[in-house]
PDB file of C-alpha atoms in Angstrom:
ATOM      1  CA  UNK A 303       0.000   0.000   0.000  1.00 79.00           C
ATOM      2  CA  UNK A 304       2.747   2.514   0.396  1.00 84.00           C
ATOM      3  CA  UNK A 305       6.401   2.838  -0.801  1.00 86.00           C
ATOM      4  CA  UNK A 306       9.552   4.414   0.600  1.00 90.00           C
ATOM      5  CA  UNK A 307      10.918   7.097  -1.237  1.00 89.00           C
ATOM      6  CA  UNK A 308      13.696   8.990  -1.328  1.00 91.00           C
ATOM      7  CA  UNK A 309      13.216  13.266  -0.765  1.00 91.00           C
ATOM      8  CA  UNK A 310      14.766  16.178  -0.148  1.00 86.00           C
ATOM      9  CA  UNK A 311      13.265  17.623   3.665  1.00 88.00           C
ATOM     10  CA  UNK A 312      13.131  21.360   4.242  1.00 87.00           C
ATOM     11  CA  UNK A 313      12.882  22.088   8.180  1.00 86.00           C
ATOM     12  CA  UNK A 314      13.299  25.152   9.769  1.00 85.00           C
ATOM     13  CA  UNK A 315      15.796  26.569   7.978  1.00 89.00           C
ATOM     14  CA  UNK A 316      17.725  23.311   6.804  1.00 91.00           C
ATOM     15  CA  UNK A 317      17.803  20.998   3.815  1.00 88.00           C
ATOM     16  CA  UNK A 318      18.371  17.496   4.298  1.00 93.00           C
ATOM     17  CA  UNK A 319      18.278  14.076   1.840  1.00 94.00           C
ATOM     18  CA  UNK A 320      15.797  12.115   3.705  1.00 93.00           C
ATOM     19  CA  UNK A 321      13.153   9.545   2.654  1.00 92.00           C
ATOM     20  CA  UNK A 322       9.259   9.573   2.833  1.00 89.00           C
ATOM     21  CA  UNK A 323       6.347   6.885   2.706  1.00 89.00           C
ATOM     22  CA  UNK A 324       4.249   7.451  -0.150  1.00 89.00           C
ATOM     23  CA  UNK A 325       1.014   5.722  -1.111  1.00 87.00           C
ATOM     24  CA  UNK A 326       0.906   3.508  -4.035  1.00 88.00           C
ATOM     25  CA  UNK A 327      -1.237   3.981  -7.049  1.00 88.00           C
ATOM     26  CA  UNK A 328      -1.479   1.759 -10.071  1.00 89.00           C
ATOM     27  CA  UNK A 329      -3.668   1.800 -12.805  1.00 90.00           C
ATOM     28  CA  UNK A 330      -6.724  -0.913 -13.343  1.00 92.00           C
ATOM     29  CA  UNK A 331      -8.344  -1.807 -16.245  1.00 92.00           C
ATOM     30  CA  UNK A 332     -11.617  -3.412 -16.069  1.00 93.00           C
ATOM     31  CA  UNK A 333     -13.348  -5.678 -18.943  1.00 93.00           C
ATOM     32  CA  UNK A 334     -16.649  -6.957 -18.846  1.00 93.00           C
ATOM     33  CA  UNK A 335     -17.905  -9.532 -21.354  1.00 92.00           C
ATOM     34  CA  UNK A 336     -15.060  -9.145 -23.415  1.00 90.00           C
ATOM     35  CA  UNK A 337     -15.742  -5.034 -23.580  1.00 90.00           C
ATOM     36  CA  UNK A 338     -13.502  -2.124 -21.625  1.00 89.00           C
ATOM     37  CA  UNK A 339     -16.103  -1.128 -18.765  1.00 88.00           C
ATOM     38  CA  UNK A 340     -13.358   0.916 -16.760  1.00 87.00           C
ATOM     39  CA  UNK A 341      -9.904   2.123 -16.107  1.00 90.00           C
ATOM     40  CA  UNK A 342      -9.652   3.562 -12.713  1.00 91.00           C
ATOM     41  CA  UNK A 343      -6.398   4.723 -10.364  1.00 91.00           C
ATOM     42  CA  UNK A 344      -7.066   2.463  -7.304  1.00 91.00           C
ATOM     43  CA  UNK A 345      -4.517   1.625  -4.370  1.00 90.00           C
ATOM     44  CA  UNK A 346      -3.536  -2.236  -5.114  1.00 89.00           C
ATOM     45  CA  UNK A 347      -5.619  -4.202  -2.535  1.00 90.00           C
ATOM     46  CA  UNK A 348      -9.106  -5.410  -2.358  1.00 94.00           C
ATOM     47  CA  UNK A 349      -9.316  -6.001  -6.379  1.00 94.00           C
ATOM     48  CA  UNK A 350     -11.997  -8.129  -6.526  1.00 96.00           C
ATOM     49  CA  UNK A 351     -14.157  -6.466  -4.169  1.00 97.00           C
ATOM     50  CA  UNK A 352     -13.754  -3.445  -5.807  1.00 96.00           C
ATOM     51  CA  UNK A 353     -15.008  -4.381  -8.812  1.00 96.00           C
ATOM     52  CA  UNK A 354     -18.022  -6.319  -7.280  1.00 97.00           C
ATOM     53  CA  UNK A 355     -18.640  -2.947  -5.871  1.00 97.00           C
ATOM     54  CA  UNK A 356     -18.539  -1.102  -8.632  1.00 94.00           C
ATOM     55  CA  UNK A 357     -19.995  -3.237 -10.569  1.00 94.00           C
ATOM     56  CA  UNK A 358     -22.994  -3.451  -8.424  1.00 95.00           C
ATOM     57  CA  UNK A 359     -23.377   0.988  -8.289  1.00 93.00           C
ATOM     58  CA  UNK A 360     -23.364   1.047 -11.771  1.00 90.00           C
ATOM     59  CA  UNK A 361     -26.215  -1.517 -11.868  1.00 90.00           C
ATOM     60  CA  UNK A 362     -24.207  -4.116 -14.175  1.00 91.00           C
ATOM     61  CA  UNK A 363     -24.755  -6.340 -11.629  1.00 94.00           C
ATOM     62  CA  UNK A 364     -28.229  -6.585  -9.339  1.00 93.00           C
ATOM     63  CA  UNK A 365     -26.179  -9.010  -7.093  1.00 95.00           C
ATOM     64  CA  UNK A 366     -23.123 -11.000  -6.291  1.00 96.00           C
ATOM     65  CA  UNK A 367     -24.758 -14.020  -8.307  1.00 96.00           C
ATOM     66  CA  UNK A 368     -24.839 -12.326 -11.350  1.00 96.00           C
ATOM     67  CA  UNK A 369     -21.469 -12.634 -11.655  1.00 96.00           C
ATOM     68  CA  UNK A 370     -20.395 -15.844 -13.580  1.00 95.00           C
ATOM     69  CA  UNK A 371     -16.177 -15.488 -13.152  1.00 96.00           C
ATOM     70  CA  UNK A 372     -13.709 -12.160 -12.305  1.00 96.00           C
ATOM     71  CA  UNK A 373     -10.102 -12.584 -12.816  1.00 95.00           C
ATOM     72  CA  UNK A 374      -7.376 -10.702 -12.104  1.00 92.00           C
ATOM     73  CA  UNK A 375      -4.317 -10.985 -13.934  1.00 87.00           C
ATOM     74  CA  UNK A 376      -0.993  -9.376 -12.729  1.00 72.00           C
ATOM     75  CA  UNK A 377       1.207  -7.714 -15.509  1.00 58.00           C
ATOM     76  CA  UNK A 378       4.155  -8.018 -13.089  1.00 48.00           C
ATOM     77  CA  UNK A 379       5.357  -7.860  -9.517  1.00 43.00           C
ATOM     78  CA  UNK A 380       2.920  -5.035  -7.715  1.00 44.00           C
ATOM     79  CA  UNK A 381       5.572  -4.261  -5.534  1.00 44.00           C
ATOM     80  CA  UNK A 382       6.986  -0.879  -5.895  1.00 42.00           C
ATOM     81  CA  UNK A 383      10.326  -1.077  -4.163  1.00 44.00           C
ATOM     82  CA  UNK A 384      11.421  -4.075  -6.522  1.00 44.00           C
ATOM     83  CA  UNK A 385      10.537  -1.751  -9.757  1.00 46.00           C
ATOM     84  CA  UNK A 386      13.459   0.549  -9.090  1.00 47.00           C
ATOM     85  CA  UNK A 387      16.584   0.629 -11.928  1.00 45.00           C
ATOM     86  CA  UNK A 388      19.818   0.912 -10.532  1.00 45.00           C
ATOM     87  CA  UNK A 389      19.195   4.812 -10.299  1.00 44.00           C
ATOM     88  CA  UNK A 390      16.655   4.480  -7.794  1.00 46.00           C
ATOM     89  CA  UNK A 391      14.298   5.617 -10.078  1.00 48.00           C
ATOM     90  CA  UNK A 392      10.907   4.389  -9.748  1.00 46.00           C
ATOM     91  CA  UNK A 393       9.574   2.330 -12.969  1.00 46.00           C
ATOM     92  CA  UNK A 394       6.109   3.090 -13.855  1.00 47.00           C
ATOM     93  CA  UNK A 395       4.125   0.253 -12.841  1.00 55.00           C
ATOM     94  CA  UNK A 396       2.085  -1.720 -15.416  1.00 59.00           C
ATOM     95  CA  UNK A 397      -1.653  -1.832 -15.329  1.00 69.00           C
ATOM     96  CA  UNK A 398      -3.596  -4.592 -13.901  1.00 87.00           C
ATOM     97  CA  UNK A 399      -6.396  -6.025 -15.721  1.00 93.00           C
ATOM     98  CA  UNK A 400      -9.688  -7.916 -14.429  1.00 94.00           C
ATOM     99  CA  UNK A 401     -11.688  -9.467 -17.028  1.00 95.00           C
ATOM    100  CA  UNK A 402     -15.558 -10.044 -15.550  1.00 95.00           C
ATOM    101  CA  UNK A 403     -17.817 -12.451 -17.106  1.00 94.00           C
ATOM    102  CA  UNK A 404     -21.806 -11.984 -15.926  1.00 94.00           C
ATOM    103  CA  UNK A 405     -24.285 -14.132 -16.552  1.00 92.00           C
ATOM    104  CA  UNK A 406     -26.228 -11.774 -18.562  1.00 87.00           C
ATOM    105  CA  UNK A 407     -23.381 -11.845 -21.851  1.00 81.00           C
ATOM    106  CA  UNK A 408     -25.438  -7.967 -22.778  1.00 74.00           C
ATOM    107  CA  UNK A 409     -24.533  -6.570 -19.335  1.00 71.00           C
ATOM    108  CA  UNK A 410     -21.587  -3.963 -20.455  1.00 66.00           C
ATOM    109  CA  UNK A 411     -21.415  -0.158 -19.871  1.00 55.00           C
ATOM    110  CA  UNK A 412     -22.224   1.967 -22.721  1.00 50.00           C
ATOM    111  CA  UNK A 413     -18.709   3.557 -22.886  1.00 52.00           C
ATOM    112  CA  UNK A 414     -15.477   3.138 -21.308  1.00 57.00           C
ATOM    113  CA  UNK A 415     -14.949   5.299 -18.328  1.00 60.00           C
ATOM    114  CA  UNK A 416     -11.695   6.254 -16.329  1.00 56.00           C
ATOM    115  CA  UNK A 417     -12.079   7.264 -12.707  1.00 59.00           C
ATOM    116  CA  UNK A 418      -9.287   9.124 -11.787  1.00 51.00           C
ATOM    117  CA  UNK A 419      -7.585   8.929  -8.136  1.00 50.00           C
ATOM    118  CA  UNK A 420      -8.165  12.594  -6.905  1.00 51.00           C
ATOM    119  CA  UNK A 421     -11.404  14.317  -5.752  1.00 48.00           C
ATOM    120  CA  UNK A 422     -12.508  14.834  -9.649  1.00 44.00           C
ATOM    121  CA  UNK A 423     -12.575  11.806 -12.285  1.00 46.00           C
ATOM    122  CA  UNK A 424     -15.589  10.458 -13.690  1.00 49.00           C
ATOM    123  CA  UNK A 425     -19.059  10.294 -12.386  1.00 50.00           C
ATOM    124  CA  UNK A 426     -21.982   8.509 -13.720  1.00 52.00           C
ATOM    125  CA  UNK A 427     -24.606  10.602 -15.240  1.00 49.00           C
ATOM    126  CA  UNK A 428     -27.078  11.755 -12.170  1.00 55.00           C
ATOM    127  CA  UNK A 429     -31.244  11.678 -13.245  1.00 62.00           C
ATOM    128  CA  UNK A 430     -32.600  12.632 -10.106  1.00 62.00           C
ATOM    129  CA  UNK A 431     -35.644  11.460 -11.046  1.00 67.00           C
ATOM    130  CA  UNK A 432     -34.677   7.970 -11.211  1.00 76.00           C
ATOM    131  CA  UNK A 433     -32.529   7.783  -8.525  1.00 85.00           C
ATOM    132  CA  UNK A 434     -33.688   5.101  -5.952  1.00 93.00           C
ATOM    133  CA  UNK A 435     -34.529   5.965  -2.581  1.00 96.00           C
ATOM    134  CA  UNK A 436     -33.967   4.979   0.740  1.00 97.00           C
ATOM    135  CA  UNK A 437     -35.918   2.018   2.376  1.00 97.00           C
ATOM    136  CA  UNK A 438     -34.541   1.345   5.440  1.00 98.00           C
ATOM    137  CA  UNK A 439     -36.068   1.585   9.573  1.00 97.00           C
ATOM    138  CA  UNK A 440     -32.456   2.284  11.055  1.00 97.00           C
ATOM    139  CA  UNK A 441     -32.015   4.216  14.002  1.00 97.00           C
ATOM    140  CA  UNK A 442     -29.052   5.770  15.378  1.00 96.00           C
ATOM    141  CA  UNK A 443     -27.923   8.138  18.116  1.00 95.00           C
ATOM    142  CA  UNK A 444     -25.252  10.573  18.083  1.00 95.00           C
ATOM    143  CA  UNK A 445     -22.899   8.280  20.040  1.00 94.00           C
ATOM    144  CA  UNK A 446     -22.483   5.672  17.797  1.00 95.00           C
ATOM    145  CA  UNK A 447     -21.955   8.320  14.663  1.00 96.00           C
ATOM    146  CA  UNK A 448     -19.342   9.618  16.862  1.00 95.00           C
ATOM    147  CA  UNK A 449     -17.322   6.221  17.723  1.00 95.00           C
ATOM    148  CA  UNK A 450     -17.594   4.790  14.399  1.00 96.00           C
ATOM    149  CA  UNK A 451     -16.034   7.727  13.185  1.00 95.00           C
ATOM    150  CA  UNK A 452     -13.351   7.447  15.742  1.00 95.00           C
ATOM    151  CA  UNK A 453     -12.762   4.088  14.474  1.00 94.00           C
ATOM    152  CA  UNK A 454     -12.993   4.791  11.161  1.00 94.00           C
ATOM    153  CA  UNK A 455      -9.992   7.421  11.110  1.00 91.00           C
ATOM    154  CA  UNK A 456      -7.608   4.720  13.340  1.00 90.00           C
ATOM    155  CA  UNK A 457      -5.079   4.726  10.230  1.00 87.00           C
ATOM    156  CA  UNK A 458      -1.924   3.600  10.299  1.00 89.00           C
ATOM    157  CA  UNK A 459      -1.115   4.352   6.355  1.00 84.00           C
ATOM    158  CA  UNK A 460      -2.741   7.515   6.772  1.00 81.00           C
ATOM    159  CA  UNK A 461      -0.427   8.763   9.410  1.00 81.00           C
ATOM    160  CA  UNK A 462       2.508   7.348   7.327  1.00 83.00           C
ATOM    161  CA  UNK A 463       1.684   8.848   4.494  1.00 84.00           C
ATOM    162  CA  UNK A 464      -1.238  11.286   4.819  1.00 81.00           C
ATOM    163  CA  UNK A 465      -2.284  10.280   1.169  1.00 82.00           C
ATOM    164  CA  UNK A 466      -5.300   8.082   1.716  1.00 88.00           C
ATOM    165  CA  UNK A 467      -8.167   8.463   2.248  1.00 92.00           C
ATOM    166  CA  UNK A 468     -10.905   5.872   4.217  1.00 94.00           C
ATOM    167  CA  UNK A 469     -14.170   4.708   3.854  1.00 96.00           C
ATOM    168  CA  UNK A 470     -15.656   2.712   6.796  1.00 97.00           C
ATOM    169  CA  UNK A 471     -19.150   0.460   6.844  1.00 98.00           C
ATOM    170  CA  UNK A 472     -20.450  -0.744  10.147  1.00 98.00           C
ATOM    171  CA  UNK A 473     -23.577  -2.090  11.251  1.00 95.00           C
ATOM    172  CA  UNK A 474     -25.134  -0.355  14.769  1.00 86.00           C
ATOM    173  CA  UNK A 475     -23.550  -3.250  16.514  1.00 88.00           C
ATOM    174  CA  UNK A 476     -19.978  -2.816  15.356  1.00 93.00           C
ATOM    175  CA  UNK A 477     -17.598  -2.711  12.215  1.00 97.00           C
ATOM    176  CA  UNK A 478     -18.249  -4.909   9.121  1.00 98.00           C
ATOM    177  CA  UNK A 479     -14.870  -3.604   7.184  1.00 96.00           C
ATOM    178  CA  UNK A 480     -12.999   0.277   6.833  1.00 96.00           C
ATOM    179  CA  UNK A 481     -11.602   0.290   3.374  1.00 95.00           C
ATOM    180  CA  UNK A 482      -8.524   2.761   2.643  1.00 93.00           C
ATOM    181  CA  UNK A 483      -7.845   3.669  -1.230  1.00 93.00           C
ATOM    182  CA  UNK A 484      -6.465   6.780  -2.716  1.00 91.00           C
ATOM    183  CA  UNK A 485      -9.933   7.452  -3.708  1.00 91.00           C
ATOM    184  CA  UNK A 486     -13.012   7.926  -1.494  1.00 92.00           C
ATOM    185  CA  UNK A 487     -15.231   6.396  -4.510  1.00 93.00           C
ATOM    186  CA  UNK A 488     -12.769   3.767  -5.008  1.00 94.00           C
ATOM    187  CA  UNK A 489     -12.836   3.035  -1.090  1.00 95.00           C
ATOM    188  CA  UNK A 490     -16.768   3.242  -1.220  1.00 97.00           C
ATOM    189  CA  UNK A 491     -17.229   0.463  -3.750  1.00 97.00           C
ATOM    190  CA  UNK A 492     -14.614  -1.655  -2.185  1.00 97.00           C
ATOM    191  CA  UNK A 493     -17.011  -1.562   1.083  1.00 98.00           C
ATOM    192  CA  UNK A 494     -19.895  -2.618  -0.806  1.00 98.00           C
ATOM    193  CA  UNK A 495     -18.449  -4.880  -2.550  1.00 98.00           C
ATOM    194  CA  UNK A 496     -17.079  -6.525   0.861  1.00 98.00           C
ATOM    195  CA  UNK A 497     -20.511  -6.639   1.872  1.00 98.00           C
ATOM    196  CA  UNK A 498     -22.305  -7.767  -1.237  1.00 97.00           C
ATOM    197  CA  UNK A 499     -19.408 -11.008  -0.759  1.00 97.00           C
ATOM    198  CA  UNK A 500     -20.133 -11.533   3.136  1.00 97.00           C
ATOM    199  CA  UNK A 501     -24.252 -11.206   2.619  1.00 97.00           C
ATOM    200  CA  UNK A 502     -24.639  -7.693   4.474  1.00 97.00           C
ATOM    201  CA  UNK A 503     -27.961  -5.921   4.629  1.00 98.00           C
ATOM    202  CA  UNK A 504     -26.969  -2.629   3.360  1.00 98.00           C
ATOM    203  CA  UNK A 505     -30.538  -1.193   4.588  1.00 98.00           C
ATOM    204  CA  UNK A 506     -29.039  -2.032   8.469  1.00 98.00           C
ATOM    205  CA  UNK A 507     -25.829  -0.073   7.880  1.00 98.00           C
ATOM    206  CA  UNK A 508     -23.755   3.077   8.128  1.00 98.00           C
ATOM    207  CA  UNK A 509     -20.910   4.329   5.705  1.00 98.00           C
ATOM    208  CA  UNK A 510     -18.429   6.513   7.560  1.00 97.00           C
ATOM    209  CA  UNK A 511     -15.646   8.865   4.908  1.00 96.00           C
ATOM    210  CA  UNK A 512     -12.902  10.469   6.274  1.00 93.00           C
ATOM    211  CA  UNK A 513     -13.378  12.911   2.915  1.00 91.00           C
ATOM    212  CA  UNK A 514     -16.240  15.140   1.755  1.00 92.00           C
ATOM    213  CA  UNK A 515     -19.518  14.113   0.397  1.00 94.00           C
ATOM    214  CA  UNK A 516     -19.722  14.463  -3.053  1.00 92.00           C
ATOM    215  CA  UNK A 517     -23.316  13.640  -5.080  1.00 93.00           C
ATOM    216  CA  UNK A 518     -21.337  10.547  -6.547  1.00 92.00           C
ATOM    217  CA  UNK A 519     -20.976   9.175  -2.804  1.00 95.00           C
ATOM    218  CA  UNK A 520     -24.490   9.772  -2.609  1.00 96.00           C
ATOM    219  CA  UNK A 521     -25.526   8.143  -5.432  1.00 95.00           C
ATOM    220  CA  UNK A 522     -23.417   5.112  -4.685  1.00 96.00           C
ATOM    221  CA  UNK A 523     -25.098   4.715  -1.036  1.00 97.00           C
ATOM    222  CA  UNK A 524     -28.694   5.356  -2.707  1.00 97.00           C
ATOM    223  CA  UNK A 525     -27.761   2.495  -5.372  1.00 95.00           C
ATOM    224  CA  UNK A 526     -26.982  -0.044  -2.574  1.00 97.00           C
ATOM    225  CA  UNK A 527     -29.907   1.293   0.202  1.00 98.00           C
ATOM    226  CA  UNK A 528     -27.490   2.306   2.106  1.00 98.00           C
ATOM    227  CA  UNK A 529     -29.407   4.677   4.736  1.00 98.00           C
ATOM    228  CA  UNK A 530     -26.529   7.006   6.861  1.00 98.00           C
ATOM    229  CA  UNK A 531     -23.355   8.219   5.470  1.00 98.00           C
ATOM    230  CA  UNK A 532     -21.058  10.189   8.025  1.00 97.00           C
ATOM    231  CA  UNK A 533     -18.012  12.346   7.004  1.00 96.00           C
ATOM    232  CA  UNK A 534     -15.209  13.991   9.163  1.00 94.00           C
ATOM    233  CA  UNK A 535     -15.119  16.648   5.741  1.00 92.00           C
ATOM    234  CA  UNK A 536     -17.608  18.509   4.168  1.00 94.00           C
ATOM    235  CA  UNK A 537     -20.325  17.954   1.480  1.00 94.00           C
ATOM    236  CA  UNK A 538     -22.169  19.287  -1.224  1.00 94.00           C
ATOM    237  CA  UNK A 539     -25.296  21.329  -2.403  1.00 93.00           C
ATOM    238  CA  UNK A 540     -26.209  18.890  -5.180  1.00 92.00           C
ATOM    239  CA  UNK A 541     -25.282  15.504  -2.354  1.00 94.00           C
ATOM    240  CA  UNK A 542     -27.599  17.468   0.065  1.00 95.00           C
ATOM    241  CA  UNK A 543     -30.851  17.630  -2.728  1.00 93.00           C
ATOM    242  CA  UNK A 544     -30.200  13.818  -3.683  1.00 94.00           C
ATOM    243  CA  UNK A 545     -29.949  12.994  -0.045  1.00 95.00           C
ATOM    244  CA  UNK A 546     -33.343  14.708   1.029  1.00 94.00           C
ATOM    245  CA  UNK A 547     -35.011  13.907  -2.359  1.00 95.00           C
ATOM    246  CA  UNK A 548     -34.191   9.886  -1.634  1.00 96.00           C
ATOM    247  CA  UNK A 549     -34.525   9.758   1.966  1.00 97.00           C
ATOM    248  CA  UNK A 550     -30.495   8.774   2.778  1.00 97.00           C
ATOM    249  CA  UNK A 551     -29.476  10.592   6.221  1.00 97.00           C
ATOM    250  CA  UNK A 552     -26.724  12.784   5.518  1.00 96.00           C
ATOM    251  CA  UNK A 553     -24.042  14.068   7.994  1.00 96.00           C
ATOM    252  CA  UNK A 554     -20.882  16.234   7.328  1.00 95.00           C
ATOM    253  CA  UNK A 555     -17.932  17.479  10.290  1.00 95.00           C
ATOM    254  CA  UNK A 556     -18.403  14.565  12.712  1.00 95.00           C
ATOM    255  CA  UNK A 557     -15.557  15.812  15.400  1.00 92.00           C
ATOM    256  CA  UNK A 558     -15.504  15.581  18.427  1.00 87.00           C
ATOM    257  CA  UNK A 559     -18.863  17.007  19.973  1.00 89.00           C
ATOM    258  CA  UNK A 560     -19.924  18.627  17.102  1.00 92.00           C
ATOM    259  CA  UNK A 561     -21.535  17.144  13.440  1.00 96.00           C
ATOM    260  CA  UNK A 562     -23.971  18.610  11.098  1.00 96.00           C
ATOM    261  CA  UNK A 563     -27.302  16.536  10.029  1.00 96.00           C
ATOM    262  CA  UNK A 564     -28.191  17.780   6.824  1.00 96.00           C
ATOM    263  CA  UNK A 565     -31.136  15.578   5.519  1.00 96.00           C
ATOM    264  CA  UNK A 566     -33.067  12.408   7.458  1.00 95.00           C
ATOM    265  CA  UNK A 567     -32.197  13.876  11.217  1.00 95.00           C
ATOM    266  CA  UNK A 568     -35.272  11.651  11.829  1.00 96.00           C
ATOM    267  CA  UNK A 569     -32.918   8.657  11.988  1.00 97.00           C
ATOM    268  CA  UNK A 570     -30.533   9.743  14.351  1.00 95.00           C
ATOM    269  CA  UNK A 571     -31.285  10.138  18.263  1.00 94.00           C
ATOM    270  CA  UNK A 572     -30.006  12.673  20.624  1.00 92.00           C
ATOM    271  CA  UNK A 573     -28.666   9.942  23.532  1.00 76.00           C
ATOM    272  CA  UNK A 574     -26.615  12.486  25.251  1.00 67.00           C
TER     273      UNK A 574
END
């Protein structure tokens, strides 16, 4: 997940040769029934449930069954530190491929998309009119929003490297999985996808982001009936209209004793 690389440190004054963990990023190509669905910047871990995910929030898949084989095949050793020349130099790594076969041979995306590792990349078109909404009966209080977010942002890579960001999913009685990937989207899918393989009810959980919430983190959570998504960061005017439009509780700056309940308040309880 992270490599150590060598830098030049500026402190106070001084300039030293030094060395610096750095996140790993590696480009994945995704084919479905023979056709390029995806090519997305992803931190190499969690491949397969990735992909599950995202095939599931783009509606390729309905559920894990659908899919008839996923492969993964490895260009070449992942690991960064052996793909140095004798320079030092780091090599640019390969891309991975996954080839997906579904059961349904006509399930494909219409194009191609790349989904890029920062905040931006690609989004799915958004028709707010057919976006599903929320049927769930979960209820919260503020206490558990507030230690599954403390949970959530226990990261060791993060405080190596401060270049990931996380993406936790817990039911009210504990953790199912916290994802980290360089992307939040990438991190979101990879927690569904976890929970589409281990039989989850998504209408019984929470998704916690250490990163804001953007309408494509909304629309992911509304595809799998997901009902609460937390984030330590902000969110979004056009997150905050899906969110109340689909019924999907929505709650941004969750530190400390403070967090702000933008839509569904109804679902979370004031224990304290």
């Amino acid at each position: 997940m992270y490599s150590t690389v060598p830098c030049m440190k500026y402190n106070n004054g001084l300039m030293v040769r030094s060395s610096h963990e750095v996140v790993m990023e590696v480009p994945l190509a995704v084919f479905v029934n023979g056709r390029h669905a995806l090519t997305a910047m992803v931190s190499p871990t969690m491949l397969e449930e990735f992909v599950t995910g995202f095939l599931y929030t783009e509606r390729i898949i309905r559920k894990l069954e659908d899919i008839e084989s996923l492969h993964i095949e490895e260009s070449r050793e992942r690991n960064i530190d052996k793909n140095r020349d004798k320079s030092g130099k780091i090599d640019v790594v390969s891309p991975l491929s996954v080839n997906v076969l579904t059961k349904d041979p006509f399930s494909i995306m219409l194009s191609g998309k790349t989904v890029l590792s920062g905040c931006g990349g690609d989004a799915s078109y958004l028709d707010s009119d057919r976006l599903p909404e929320i049927h769930s009966d979960l209820v919260t209080d503020v206490s558990t929003i507030k230690n599954i977010m403390k949970e959530t942002l226990v990261s060791d890579l993060h405080t190596r490297t401060g270049g990931i960001h996380i993406v936790g999913l817990f039911e009210p009685e504990g953790k199912i999985c916290v994802i980290e990937d360089i992307g939040r989207h990438n991190a979101l899918d990879r927690a569904i996808g976890y929970g589409l393989r281990h039989g989850v009810d998504f209408s019984r959980t929470i998704v916690t982001c250490s990163g804001r919430l953007s309408s494509e983190m909304v629309r992911k959570c509304l595809m799998a009936n997901i009902p609460i998504i937390a984030s330590r960061g902000a969110t979004t005017t056009l997150a905050i209209s899906m969110g109340e439009q689909a019924g999907l509780t929505i709650i941004g700056f969750v530190r400390s004793q403070k967090m702000n309940i933008y839509t569904g308040a109804e679902r979370i309880l004031n224990s304290e």
